[in-house]
PDB file of C-alpha atoms and ligand atoms in Angstrom:
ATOM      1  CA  UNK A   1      -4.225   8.726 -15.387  1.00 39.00           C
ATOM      2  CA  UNK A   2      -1.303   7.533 -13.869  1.00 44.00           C
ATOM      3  CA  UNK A   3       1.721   6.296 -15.794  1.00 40.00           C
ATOM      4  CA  UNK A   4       1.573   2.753 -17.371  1.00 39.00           C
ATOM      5  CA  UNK A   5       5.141   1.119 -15.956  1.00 41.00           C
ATOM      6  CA  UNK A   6       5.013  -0.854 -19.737  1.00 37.00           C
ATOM      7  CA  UNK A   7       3.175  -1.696 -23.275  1.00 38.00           C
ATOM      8  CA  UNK A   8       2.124  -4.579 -23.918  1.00 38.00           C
ATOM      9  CA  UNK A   9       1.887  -5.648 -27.562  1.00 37.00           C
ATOM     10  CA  UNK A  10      -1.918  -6.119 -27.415  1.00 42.00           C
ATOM     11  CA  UNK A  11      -2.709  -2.965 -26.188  1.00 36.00           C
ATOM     12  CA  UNK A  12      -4.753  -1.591 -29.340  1.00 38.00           C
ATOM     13  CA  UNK A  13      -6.739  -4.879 -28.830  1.00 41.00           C
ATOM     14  CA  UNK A  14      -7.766  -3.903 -25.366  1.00 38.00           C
ATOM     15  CA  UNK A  15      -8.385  -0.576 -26.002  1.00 37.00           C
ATOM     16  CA  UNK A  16     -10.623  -1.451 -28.942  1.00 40.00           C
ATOM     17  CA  UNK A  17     -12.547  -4.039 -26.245  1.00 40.00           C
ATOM     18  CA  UNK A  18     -12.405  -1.038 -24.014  1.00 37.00           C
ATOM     19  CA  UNK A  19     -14.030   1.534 -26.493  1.00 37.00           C
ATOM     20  CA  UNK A  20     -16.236  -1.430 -27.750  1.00 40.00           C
ATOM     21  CA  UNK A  21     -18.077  -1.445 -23.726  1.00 38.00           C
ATOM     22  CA  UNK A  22     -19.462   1.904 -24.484  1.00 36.00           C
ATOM     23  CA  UNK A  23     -17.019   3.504 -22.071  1.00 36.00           C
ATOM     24  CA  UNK A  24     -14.517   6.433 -21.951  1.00 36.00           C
ATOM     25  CA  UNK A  25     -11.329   5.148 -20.515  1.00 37.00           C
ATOM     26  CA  UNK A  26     -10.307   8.325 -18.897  1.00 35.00           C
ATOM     27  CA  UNK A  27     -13.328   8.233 -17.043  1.00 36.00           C
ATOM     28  CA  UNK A  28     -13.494   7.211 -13.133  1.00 35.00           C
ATOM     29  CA  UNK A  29      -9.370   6.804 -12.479  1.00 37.00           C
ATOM     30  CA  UNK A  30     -10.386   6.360  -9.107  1.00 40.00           C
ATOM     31  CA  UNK A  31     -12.346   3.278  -9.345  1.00 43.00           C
ATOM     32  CA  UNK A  32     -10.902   0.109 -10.567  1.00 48.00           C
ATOM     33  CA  UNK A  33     -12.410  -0.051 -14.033  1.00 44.00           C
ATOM     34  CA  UNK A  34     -13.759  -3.735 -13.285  1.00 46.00           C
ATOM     35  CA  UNK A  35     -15.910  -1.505 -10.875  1.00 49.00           C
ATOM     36  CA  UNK A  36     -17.529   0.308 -13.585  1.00 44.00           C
ATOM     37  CA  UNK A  37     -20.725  -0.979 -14.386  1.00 42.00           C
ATOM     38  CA  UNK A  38     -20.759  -0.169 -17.796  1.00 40.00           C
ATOM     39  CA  UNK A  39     -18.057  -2.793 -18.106  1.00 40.00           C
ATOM     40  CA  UNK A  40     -19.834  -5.121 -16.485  1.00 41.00           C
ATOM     41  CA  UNK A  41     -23.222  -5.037 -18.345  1.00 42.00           C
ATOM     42  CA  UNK A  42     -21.894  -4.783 -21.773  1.00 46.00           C
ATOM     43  CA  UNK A  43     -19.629  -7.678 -21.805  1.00 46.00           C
ATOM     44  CA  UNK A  44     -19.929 -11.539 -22.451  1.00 45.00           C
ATOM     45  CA  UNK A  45     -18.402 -13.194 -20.025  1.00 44.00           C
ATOM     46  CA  UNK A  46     -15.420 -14.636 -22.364  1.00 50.00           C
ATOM     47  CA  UNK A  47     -14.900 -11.010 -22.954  1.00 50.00           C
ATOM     48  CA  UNK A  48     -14.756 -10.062 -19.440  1.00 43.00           C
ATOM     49  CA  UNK A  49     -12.091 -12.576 -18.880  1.00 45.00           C
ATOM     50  CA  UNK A  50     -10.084 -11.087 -20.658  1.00 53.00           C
ATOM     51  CA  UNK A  51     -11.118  -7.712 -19.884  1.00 48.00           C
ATOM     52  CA  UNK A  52     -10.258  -8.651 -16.523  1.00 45.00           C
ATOM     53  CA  UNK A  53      -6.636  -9.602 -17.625  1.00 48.00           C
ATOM     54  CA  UNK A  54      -5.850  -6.618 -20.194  1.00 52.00           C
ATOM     55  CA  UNK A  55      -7.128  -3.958 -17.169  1.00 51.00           C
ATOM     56  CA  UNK A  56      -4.019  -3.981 -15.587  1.00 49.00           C
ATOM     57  CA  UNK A  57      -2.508  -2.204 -18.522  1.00 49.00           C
ATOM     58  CA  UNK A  58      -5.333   0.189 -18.577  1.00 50.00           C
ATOM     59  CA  UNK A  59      -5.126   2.272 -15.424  1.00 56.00           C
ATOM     60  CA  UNK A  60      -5.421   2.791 -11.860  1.00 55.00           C
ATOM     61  CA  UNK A  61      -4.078  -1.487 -11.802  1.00 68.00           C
ATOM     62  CA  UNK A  62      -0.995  -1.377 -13.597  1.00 87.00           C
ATOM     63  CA  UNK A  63       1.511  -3.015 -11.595  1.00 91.00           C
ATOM     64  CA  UNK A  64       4.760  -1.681 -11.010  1.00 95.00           C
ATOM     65  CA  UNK A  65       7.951  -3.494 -12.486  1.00 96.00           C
ATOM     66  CA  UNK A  66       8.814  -6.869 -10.327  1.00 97.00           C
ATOM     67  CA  UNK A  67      12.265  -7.931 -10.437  1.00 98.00           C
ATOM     68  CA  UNK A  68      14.754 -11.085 -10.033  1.00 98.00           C
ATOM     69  CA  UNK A  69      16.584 -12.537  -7.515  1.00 98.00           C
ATOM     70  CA  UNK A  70      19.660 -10.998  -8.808  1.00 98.00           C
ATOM     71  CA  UNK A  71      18.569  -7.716  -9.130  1.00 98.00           C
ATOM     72  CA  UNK A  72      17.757  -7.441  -5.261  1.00 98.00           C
ATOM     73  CA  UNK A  73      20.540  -5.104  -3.927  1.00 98.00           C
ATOM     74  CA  UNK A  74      23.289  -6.433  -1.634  1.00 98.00           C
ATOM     75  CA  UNK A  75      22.243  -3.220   1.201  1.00 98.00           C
ATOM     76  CA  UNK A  76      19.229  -1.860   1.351  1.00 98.00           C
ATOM     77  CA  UNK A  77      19.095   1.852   3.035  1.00 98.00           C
ATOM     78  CA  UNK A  78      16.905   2.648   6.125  1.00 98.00           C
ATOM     79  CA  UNK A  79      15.394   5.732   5.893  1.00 98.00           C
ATOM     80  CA  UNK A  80      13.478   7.973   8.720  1.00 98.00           C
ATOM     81  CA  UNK A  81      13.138   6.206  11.563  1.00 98.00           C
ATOM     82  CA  UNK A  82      15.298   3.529  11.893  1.00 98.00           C
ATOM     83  CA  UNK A  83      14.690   2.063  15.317  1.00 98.00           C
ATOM     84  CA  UNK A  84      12.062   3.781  17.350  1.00 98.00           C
ATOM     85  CA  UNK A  85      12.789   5.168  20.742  1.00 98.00           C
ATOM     86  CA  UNK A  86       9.179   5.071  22.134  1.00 98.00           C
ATOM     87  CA  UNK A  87       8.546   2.535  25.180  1.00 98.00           C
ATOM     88  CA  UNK A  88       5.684   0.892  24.140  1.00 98.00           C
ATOM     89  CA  UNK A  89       7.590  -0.158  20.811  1.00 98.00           C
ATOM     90  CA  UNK A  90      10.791  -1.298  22.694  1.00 98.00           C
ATOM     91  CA  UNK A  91       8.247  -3.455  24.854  1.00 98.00           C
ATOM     92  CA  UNK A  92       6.780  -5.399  21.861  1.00 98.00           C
ATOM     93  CA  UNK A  93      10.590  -5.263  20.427  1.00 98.00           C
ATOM     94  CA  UNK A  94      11.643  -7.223  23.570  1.00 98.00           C
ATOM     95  CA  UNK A  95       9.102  -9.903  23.688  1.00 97.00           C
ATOM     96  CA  UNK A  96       9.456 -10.405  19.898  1.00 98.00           C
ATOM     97  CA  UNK A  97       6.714  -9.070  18.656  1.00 98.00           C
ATOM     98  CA  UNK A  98       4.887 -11.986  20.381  1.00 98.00           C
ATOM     99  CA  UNK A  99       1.770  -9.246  22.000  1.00 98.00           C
ATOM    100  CA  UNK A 100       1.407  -7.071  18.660  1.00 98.00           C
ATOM    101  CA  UNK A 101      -1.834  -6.497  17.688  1.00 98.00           C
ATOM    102  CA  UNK A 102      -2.597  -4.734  14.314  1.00 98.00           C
ATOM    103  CA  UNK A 103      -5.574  -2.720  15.495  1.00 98.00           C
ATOM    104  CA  UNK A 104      -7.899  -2.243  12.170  1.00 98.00           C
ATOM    105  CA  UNK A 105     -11.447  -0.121  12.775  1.00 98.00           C
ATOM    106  CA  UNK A 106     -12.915   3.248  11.570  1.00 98.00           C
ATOM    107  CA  UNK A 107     -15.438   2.859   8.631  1.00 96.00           C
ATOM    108  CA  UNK A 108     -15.556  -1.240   8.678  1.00 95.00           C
ATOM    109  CA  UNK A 109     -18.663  -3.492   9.614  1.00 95.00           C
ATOM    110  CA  UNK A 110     -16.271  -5.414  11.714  1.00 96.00           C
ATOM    111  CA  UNK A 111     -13.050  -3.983  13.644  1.00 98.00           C
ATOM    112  CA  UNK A 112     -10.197  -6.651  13.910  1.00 98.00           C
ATOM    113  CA  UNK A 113      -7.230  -7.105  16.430  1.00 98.00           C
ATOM    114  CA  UNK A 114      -5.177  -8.903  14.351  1.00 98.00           C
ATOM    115  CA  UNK A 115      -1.636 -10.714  15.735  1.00 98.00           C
ATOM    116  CA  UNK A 116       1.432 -11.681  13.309  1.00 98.00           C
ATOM    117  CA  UNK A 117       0.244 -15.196  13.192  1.00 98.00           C
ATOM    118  CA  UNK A 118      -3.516 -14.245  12.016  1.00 98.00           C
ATOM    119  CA  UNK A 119      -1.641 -11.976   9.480  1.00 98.00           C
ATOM    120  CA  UNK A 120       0.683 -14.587   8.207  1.00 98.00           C
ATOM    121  CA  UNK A 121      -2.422 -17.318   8.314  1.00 98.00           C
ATOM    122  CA  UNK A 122      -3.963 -15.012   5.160  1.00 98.00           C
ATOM    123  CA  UNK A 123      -2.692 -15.664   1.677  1.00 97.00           C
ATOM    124  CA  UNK A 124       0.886 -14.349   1.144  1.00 98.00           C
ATOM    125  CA  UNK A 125       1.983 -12.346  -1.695  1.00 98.00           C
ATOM    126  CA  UNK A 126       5.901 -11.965  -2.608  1.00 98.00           C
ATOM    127  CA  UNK A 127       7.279  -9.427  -4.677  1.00 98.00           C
ATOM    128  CA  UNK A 128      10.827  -8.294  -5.748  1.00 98.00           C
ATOM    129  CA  UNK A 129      10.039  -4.354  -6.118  1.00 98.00           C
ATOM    130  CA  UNK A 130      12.602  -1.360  -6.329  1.00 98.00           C
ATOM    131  CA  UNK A 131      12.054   0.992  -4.039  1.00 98.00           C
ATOM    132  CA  UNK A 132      12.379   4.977  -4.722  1.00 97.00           C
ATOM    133  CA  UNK A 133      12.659   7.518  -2.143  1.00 96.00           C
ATOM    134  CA  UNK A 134      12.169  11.217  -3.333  1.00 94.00           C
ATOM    135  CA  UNK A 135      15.720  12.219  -1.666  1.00 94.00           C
ATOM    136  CA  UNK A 136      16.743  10.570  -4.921  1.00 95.00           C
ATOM    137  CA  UNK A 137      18.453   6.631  -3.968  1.00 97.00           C
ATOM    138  CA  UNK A 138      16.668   3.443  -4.897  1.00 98.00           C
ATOM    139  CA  UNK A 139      17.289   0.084  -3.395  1.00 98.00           C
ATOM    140  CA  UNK A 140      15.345  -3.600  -4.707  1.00 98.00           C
ATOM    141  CA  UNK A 141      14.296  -5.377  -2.267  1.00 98.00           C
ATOM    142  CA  UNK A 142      11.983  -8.328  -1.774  1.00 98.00           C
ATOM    143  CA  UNK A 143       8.213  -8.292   0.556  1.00 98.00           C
ATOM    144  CA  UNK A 144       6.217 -10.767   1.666  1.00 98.00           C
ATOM    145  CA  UNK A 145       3.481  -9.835   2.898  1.00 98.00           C
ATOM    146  CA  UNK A 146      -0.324 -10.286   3.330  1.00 98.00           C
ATOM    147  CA  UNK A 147      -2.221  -8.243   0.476  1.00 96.00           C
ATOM    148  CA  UNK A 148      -3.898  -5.116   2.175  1.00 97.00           C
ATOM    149  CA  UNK A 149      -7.230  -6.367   0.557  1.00 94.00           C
ATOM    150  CA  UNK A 150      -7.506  -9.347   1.821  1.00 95.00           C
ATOM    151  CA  UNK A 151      -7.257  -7.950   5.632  1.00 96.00           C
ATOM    152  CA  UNK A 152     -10.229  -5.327   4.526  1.00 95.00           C
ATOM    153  CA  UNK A 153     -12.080  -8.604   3.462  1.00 93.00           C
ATOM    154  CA  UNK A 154     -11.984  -9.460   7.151  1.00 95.00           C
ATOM    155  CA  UNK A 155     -13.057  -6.088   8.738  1.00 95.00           C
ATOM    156  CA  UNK A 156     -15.479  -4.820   5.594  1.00 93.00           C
ATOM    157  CA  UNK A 157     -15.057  -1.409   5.016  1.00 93.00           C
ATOM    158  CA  UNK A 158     -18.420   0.431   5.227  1.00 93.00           C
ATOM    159  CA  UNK A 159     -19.913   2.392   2.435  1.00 88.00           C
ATOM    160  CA  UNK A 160     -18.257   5.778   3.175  1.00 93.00           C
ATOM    161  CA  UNK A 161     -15.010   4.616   3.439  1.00 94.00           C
ATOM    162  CA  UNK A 162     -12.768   6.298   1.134  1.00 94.00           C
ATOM    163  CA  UNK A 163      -9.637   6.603   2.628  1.00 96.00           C
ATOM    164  CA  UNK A 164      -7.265   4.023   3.938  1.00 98.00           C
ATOM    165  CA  UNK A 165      -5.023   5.397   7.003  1.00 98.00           C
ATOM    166  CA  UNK A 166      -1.719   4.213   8.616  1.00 99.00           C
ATOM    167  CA  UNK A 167      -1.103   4.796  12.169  1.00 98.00           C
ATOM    168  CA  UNK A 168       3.063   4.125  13.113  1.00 98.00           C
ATOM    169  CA  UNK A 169       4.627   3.798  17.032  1.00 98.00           C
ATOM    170  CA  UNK A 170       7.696   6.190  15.642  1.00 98.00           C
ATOM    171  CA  UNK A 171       8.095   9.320  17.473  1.00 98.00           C
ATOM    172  CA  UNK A 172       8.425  12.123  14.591  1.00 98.00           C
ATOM    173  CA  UNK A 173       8.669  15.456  17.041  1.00 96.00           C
ATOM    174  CA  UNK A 174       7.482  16.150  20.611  1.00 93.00           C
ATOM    175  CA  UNK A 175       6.298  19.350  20.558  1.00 85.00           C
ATOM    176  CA  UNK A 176       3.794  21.507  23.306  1.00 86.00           C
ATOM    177  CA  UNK A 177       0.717  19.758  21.670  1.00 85.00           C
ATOM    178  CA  UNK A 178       2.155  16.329  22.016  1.00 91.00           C
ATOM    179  CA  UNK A 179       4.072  13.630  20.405  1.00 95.00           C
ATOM    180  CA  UNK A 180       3.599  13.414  16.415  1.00 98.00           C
ATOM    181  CA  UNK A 181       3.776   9.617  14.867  1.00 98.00           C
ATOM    182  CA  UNK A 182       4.304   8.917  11.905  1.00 98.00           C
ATOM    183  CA  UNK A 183       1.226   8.701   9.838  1.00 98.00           C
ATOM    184  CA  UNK A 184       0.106   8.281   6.079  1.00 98.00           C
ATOM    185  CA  UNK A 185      -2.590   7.342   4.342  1.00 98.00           C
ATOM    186  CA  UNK A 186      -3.727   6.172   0.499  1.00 97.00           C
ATOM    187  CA  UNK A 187      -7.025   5.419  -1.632  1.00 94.00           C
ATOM    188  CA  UNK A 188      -8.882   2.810  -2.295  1.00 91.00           C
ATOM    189  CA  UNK A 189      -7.582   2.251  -5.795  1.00 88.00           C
ATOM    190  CA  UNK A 190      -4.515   1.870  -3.752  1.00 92.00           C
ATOM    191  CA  UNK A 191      -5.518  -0.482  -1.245  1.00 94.00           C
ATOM    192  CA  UNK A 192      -7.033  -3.165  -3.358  1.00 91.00           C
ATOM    193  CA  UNK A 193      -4.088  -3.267  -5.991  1.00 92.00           C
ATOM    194  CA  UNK A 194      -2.637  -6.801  -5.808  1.00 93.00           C
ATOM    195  CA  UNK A 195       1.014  -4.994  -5.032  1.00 96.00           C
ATOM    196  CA  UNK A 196      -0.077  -3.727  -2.005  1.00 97.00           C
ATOM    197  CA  UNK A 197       1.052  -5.466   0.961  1.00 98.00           C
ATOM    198  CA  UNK A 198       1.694  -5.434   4.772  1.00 98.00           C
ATOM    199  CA  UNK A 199       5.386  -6.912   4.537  1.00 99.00           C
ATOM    200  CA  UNK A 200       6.340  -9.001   7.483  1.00 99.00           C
ATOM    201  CA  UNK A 201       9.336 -10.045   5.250  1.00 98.00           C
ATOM    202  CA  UNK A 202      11.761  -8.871   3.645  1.00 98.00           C
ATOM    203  CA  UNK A 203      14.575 -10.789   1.528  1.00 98.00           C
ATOM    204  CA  UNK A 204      13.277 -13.833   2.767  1.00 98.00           C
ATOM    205  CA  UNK A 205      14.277 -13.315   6.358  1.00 98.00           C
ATOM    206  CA  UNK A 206      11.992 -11.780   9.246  1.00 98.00           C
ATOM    207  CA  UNK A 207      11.645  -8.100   8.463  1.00 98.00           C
ATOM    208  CA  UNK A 208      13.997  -6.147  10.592  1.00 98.00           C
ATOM    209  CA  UNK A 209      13.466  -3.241  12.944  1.00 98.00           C
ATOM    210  CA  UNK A 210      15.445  -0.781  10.178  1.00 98.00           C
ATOM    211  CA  UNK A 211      12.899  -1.510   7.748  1.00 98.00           C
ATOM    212  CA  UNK A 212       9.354  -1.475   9.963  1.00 98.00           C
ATOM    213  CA  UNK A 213       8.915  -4.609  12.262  1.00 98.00           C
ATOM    214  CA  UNK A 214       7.033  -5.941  12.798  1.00 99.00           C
ATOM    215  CA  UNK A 215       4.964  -4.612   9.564  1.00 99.00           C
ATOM    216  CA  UNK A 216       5.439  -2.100   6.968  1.00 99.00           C
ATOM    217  CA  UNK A 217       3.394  -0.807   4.112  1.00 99.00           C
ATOM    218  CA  UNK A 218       4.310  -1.861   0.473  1.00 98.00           C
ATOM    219  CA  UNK A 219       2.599   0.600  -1.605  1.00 97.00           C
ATOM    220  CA  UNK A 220       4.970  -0.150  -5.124  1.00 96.00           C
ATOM    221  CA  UNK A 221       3.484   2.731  -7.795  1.00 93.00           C
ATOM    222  CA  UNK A 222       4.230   5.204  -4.967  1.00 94.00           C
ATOM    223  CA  UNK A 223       7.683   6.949  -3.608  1.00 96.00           C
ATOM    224  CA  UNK A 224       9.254   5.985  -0.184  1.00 98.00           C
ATOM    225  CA  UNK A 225       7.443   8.093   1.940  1.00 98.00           C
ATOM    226  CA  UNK A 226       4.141   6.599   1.154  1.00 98.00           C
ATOM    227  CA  UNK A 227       5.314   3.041   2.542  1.00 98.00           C
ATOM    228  CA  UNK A 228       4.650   3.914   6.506  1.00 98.00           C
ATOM    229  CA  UNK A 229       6.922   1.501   8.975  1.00 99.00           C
ATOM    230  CA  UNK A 230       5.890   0.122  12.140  1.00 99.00           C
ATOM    231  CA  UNK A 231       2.247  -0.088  11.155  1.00 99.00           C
ATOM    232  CA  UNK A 232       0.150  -0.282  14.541  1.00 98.00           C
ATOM    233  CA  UNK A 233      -3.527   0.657  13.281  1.00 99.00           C
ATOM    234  CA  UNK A 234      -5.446   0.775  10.145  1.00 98.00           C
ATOM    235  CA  UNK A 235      -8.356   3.057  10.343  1.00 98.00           C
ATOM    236  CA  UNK A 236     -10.870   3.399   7.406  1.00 98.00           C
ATOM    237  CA  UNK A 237     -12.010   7.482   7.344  1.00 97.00           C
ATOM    238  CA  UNK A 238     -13.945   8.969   4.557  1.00 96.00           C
ATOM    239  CA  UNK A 239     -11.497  12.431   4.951  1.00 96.00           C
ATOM    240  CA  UNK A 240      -8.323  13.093   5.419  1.00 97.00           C
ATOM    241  CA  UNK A 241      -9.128  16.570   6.956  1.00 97.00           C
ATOM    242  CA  UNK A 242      -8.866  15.466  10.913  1.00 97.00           C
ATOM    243  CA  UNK A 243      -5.735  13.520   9.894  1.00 98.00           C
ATOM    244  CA  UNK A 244      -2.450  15.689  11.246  1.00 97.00           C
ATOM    245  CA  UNK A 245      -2.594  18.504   9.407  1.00 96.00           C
ATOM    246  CA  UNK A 246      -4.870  17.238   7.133  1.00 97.00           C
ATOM    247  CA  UNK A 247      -2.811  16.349   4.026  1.00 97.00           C
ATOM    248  CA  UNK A 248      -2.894  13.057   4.114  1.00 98.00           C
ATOM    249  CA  UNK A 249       0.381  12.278   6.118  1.00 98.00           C
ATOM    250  CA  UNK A 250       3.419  13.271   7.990  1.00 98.00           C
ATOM    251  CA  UNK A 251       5.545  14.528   4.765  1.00 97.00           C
ATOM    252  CA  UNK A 252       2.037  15.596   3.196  1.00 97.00           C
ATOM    253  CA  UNK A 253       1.677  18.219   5.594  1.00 97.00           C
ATOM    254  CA  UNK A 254       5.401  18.943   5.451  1.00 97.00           C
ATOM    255  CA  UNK A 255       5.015  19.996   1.743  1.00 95.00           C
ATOM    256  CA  UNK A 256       5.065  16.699  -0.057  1.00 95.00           C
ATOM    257  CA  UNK A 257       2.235  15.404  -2.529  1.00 94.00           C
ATOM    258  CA  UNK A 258      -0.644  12.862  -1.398  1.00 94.00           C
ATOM    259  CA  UNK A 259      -0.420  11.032  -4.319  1.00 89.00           C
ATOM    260  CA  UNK A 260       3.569  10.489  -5.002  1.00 84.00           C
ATOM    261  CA  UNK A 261       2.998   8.115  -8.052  1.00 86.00           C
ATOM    262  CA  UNK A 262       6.163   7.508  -9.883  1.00 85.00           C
TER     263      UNK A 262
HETATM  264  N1  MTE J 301       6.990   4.968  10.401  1.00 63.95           N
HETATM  265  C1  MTE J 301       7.783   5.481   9.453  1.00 63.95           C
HETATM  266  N2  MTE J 301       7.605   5.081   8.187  1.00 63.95           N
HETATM  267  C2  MTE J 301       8.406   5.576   7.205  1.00 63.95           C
HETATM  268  C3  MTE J 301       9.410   6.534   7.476  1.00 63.95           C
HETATM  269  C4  MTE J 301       9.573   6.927   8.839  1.00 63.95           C
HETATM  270  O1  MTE J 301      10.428   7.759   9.192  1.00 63.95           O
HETATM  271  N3  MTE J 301       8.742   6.371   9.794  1.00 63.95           N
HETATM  272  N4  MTE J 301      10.181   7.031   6.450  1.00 63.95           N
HETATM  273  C5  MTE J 301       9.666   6.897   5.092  1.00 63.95           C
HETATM  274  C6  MTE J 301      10.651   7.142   4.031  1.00 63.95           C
HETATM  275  S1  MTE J 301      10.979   8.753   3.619  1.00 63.95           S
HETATM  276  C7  MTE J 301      11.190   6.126   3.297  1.00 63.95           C
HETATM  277  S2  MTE J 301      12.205   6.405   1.970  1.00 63.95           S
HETATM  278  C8  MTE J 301      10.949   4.728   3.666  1.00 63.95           C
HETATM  279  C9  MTE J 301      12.268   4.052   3.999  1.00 63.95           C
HETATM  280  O2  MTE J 301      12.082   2.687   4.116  1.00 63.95           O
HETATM  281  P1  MTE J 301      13.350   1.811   4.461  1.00 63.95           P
HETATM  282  O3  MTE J 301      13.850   2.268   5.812  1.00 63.95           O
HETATM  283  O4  MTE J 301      12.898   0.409   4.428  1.00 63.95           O
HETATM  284  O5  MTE J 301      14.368   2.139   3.408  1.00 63.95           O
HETATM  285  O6  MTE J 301      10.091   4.574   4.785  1.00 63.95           O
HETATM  286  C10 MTE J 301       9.063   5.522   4.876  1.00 63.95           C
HETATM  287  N5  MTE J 301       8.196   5.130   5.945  1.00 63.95           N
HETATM  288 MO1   MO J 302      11.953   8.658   1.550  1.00 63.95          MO
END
């Protein structure tokens, strides 16, 4: 079970409401617990409100710690790639951004082309979030974003979808088999947490080409690596084996963890 970023004074209650619903709560970290339909059939429906609310200290929801205003720091570091060299980026660079299309297919019902204006028309989510890379600096910063789940709303991930992959236009290494981009890729648990975001802002300004333009992954219970810059497609897989090396992402299958929860 990952680690809860707080307590909350009411936690025995919600563990006794927990226990109550018949179920184990170390059972199915993957799945959001409102998922588990034991919790669903053994509560009342005033009970499930509040169910609902208490999860987040629970498990796989807890949200990492949000900050203030004053807490955001005065420079933020760019890390990795910091202004990609490959054509077809400087291109869409050039022209603003104004012909980028966030490709999103795989596993989905319905594959989307989606520009920075049908991004921007979903529901925004802002979020003042410290950011942790495993070299060992942090840096707060504020995202706005739209939430990664409401962009799989649009495109419906099919039933064997499982894994949620980032595709980025940075040039890693050119090698004899080709050109390696930047890639990552996270869980559903992941993906539908309210946290996680594709920023297209970042301390209330546009977000610059340091820090991902035109989008970037927010991924907050995870380190650095995990939040992949200049996010170009989004494809649903259901394993990560045909993926690079086949750990999950560029650092992955350099020697890093999948899951870098902090
Ligand atoms: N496309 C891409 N995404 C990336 C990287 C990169 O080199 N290329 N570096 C990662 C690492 S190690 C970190 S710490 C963060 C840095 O984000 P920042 O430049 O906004 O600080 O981006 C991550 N995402
Ligand atoms: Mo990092």
């Amino acid at each position: 079970m990952p680690k809860m970023s707080y307590q909350h004074p009411d936690r025995r209650t919600v563990l006794k409401t927990a226990l109550a619903a018949g179920g184990s709560l170390l059972v199915g970290g993957c799945q959001p617990l409102s998922e588990q339909p034991w919790a669903r059939k053994t509560l009342s429906s005033a009970e499930w409100l509040t169910y609902r609310a208490q999860r987040l200290l629970l498990s796989a929801d807890a949200l990492a710690r949000e900050y203030s205003e004053a807490d955001i720091s005065p420079w933020f570091k760019p890390n990795g790639t910091s202004d990609p060299s490959d054509s077809d980026y400087q291109a869409l660079a050039r022209n603003g951004f104004a012909d980028y299309r966030l490709v999103v297919d795989g596993l989905v019902e319905q594959p989307a082309r989606l520009s920075l204006r049908d991004l921007r028309a979903l529901p925004p989510r802002t979020q003042i979030t410290r950011h942790d890379c495993v070299e060992g600096w942090s840096c707060i910063g504020k995202w706005t974003g739209a939430p990664l789940s409401e962009v799989l709303q649009i495109v419906r991930p099919g039933p064997r979808a499982r894994f949620v992959v980032f595709y980025c236009a940075d040039t890693m290494e050119s090698g004899a088999s080709g050109d390696v981009k930047y890639y990552e890729s996270i869980d559903f648990a992941d993906a539908l947490h309210p946290q996680t975001i594709l920023a297209y802002e970042m301390n209330g300004g546009e977000l610059g080409i340091p820090y991902g333009a035109p989008l970037r992954l927010r991924v907050e219970r995870q380190l650095g690596y995990k939040m992949a810059k200049y996010v170009m497609r989004i494809e649903l897989v259901d394993d990560l084996a045909r993926l690079g090396g086949g750990q999950g992402g560029y650092w992955e299958d350099r020697g890093y963890e999948w899951y870098a929860g902090i």
